[in-house]
Coordinates of C-alpha atoms and ligand atoms in Angstrom, one line a residue:
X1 CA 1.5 -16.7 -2.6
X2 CA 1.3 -13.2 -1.6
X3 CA -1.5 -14.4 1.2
X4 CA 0.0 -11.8 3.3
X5 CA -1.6 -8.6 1.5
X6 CA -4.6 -8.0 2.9
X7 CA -7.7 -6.8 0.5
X8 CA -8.6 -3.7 1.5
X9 CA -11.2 -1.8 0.6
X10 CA -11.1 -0.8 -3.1
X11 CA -10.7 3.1 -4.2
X12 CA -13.8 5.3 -5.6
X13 CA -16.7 3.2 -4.5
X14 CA -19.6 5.1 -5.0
X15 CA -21.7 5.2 -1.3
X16 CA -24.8 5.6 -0.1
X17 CA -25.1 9.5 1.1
X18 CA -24.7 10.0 4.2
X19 CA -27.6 12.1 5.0
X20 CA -29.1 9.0 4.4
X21 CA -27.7 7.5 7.6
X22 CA -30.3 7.6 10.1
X23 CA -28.1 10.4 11.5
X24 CA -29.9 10.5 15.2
X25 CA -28.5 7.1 15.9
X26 CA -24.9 7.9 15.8
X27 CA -23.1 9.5 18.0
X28 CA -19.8 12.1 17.2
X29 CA -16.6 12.8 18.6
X30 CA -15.0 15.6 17.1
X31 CA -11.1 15.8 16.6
X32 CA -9.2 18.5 15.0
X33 CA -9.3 16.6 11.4
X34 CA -11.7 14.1 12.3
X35 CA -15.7 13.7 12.6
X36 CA -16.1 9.9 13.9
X37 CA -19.5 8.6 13.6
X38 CA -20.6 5.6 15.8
X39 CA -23.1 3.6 17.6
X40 CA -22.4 1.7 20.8
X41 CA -18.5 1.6 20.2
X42 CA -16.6 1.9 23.4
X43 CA -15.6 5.2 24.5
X44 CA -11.8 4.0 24.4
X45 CA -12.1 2.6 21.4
X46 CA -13.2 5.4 19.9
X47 CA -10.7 7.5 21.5
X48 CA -8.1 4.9 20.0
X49 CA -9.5 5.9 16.3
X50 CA -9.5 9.3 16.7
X51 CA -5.8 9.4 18.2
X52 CA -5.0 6.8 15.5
X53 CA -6.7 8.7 12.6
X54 CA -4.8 12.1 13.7
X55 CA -1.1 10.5 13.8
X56 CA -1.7 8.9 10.4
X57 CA -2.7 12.3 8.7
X58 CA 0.2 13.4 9.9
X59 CA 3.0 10.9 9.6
X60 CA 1.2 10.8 5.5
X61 CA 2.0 13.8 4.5
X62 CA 5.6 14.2 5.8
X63 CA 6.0 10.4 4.6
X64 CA 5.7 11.2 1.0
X65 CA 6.4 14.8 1.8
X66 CA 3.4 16.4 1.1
X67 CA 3.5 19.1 3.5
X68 CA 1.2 21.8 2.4
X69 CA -2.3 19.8 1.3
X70 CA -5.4 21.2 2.4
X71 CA -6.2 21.6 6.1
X72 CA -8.8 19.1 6.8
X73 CA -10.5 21.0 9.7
X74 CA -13.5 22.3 10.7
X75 CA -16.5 21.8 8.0
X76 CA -13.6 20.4 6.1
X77 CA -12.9 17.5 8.8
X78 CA -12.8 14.3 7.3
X79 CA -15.9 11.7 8.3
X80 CA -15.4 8.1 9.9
X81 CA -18.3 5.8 10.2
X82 CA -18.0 3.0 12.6
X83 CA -20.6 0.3 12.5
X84 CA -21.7 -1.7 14.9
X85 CA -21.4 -5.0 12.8
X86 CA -20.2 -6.5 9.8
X87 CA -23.5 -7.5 8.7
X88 CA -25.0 -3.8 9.2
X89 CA -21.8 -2.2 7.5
X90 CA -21.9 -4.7 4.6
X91 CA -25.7 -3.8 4.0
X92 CA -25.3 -0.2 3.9
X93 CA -22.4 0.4 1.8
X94 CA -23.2 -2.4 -0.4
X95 CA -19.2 -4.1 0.1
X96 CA -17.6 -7.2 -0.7
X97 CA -17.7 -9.4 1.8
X98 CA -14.1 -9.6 2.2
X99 CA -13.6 -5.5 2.2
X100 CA -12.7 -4.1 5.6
X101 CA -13.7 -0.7 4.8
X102 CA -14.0 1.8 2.1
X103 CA -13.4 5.2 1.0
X104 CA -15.4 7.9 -1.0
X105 CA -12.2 10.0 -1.9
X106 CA -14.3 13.0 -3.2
X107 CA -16.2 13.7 0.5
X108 CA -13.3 12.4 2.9
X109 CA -15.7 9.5 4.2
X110 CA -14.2 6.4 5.6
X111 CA -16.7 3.8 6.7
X112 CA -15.7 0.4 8.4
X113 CA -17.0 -2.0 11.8
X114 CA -16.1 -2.3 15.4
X115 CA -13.7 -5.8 14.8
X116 CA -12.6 -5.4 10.9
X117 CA -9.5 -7.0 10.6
X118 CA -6.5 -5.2 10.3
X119 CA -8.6 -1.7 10.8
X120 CA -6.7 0.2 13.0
X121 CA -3.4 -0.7 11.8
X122 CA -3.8 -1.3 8.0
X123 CA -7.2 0.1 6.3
X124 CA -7.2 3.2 7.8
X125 CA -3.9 4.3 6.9
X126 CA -4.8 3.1 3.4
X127 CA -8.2 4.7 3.3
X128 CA -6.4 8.4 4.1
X129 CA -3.2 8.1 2.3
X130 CA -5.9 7.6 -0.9
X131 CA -7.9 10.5 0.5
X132 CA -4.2 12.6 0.8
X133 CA -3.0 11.5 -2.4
X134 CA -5.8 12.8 -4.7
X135 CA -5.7 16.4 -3.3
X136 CA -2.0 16.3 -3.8
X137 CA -2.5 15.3 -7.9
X138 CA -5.9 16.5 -8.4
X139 CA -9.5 14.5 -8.6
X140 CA -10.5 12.5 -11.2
X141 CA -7.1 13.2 -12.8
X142 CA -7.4 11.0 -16.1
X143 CA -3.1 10.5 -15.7
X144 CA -3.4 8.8 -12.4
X145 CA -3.7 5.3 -12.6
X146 CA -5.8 3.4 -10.6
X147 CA -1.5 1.0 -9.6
X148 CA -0.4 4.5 -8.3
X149 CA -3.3 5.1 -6.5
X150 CA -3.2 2.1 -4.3
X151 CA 0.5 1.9 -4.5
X152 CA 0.3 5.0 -2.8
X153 CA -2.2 3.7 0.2
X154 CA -0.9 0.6 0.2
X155 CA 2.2 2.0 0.9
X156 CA 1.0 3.1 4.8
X157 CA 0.1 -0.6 5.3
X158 CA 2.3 -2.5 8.2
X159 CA 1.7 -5.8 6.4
X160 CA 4.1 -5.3 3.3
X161 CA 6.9 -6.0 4.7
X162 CA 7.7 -9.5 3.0
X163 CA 6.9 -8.7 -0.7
X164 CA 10.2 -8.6 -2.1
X165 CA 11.3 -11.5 -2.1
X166 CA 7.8 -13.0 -3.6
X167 CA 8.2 -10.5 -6.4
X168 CA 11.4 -11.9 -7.3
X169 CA 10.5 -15.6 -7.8
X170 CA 6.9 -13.7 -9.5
X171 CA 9.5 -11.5 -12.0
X172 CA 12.0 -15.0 -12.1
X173 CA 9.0 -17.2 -13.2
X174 CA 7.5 -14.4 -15.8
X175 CA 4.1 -14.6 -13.6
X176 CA 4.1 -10.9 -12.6
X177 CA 1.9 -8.1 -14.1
X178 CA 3.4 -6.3 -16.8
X179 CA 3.2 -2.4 -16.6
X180 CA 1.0 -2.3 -19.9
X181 CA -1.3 -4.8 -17.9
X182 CA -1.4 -3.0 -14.6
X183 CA -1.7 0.2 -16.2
X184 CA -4.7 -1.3 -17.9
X185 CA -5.8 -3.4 -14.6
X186 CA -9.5 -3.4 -13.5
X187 CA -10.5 -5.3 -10.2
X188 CA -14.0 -6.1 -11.9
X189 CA -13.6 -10.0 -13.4
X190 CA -10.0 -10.5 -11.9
X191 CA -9.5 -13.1 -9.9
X192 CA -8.3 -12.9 -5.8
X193 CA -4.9 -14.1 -6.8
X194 CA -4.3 -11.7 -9.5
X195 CA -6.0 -8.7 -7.0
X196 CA -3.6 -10.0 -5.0
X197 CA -0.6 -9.3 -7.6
X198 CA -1.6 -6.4 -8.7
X199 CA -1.5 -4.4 -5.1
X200 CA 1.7 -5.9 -3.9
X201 CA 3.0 -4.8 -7.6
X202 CA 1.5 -1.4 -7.4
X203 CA 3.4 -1.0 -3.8
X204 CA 6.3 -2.0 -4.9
X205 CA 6.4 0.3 -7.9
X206 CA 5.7 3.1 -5.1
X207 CA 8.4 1.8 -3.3
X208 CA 10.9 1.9 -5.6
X209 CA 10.5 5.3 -6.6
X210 CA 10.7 6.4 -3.3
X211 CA 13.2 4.3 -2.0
X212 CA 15.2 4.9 -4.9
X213 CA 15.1 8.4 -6.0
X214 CA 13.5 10.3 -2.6
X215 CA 10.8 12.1 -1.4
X216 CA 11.8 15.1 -3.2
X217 CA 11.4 13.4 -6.3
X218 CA 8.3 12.3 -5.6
X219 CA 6.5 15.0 -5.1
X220 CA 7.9 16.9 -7.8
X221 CA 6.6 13.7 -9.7
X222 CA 2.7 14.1 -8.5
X223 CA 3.2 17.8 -9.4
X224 CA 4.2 16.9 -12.7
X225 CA 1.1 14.8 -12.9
X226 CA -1.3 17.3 -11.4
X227 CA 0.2 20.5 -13.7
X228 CA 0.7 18.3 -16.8
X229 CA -2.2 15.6 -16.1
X230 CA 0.3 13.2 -18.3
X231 CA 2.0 9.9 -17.1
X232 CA 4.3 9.1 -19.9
X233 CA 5.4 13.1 -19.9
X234 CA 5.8 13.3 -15.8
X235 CA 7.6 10.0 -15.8
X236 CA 10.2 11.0 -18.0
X237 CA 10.5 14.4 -16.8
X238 CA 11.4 14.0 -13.4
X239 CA 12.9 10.3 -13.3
X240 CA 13.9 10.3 -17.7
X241 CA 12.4 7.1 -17.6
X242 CA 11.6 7.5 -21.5
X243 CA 8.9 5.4 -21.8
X244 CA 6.5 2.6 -19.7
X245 CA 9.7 -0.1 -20.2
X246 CA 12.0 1.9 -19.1
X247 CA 10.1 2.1 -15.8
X248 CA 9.3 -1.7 -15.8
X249 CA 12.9 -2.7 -16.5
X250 CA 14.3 0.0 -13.8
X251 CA 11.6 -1.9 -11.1
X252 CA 12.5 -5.3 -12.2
X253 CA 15.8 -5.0 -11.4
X254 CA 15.5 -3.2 -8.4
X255 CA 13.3 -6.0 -7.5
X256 CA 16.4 -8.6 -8.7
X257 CA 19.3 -6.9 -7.5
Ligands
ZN301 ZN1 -7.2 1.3 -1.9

């Protein structure tokens, strides 16, 4: 069930600094947005990340229309560390074993390893559109939830496409997450399955909003949130959704139809 969502790495995990990288061992190549940090990575391959990293930040923003967010250049460029291994990446960002990379929203560092799964095409994108997102409603914003958050980033993810169906049989069976229990969701104690549930729920609430009502609506919605820093209040002002069930039932049977 749902084996196809792939665990990226989770939001807000506190890193080591990174002046505490031995910084003369990594190289940089410098792109308009990007520092990328590596060690013996191949110069193509590097060249692949930055190219990659520059068309996600732009295809992000015009994807959820977010067209004026700061300008991440110069001292303001966003870091990527590549590491060599698994092993030395695991070791000194402390991860999961299954995480393919992580993000520390607040300081626009990405960190992952030469050969993570999915990388290039899947945990990068979701690593920046989390980085994107927060500028756009505001840090540590007490009305974001942590289901919008990675709705949002796992939104950008190629390897989504399948989840409605899945949903369905989840919503048919009364197995899914409720929107009491995702707005209440924490990742520490749940199991893989339920991780699992919870991000393909989280992307498909994103989806439906978006799909649904347009762009336009929301980013007038993560305004609402940023200016009002309430949930309840922006999600009946710009979708009259008059309360958390309203929102649920709307989703379910988009999800149904
Ligand atoms: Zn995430």
């Amino acid at each position: 069930m749902l084996k196809f969502i792939r665990l990226t790495g989770l939001l807000c995990v506190i890193l080591l600094p990174a002046a505490l990288f031995a910084q003369d061992q990594w190289l940089v190549s410098k792109s308009t947005h990007f520092n990328i940090f590596y060690k013996s990575a191949p110069e193509e391959m590097v060249n692949e990340l930055s190219r990659k990293a520059e068309e996600y930040y732009d295809s992000i923003g015009s994807q959820f229309g977010f067209n004026r967010f700061n300008f991440w250049t110069w001292d303001n460029r966003a870091r990527i560390y590549l590491f060599d291994t698994q092993d030395e990446y695991l070791k000194s960002t402390q991860s999961s074993g299954w995480s393919g990379g992580q993000v520390e929203i607040g300081v626009k560092l990405i960190q992952s390893y030469i050969g993570a799964p999915g990388f290039m095409q899947d945990v990068l994108p979701h690593e920046l559109a989390h980085i994107v997102f927060i500028e756009m409603v505001g840090y540590r914003n007490p009305a974001v939830p942590l289901w919008l958050q990675e709705g949002v980033a796992t939104y950008q993810q190629k390897d989504i496409r399948l989840i409605k169906g899945d949903l369905a049989e989840i919503i048919r069976n009364g197995q899914y997450l409720s929107l009491n229990a995702l707005n209440n969701f924490r990742f520490e104690g749940a199991g893989e399955e339920q991780v699992r549930l919870f991000y393909a729920e989280a992307y498909s609430l994103v989806n439906y909003l978006i799909s649904c009502f347009g762009k336009d609506q929301f980013v007038e919605f993560c305004r609402a949130l940023r200016d009002n820093r309430s949930l309840p209040g922006a999600l009946s002002k710009i979708y009259s959704f008059k309360d958390f069930n309203a929102l649920e039932e709307g989703w379910k049977n988009y999800i149904l139809k």
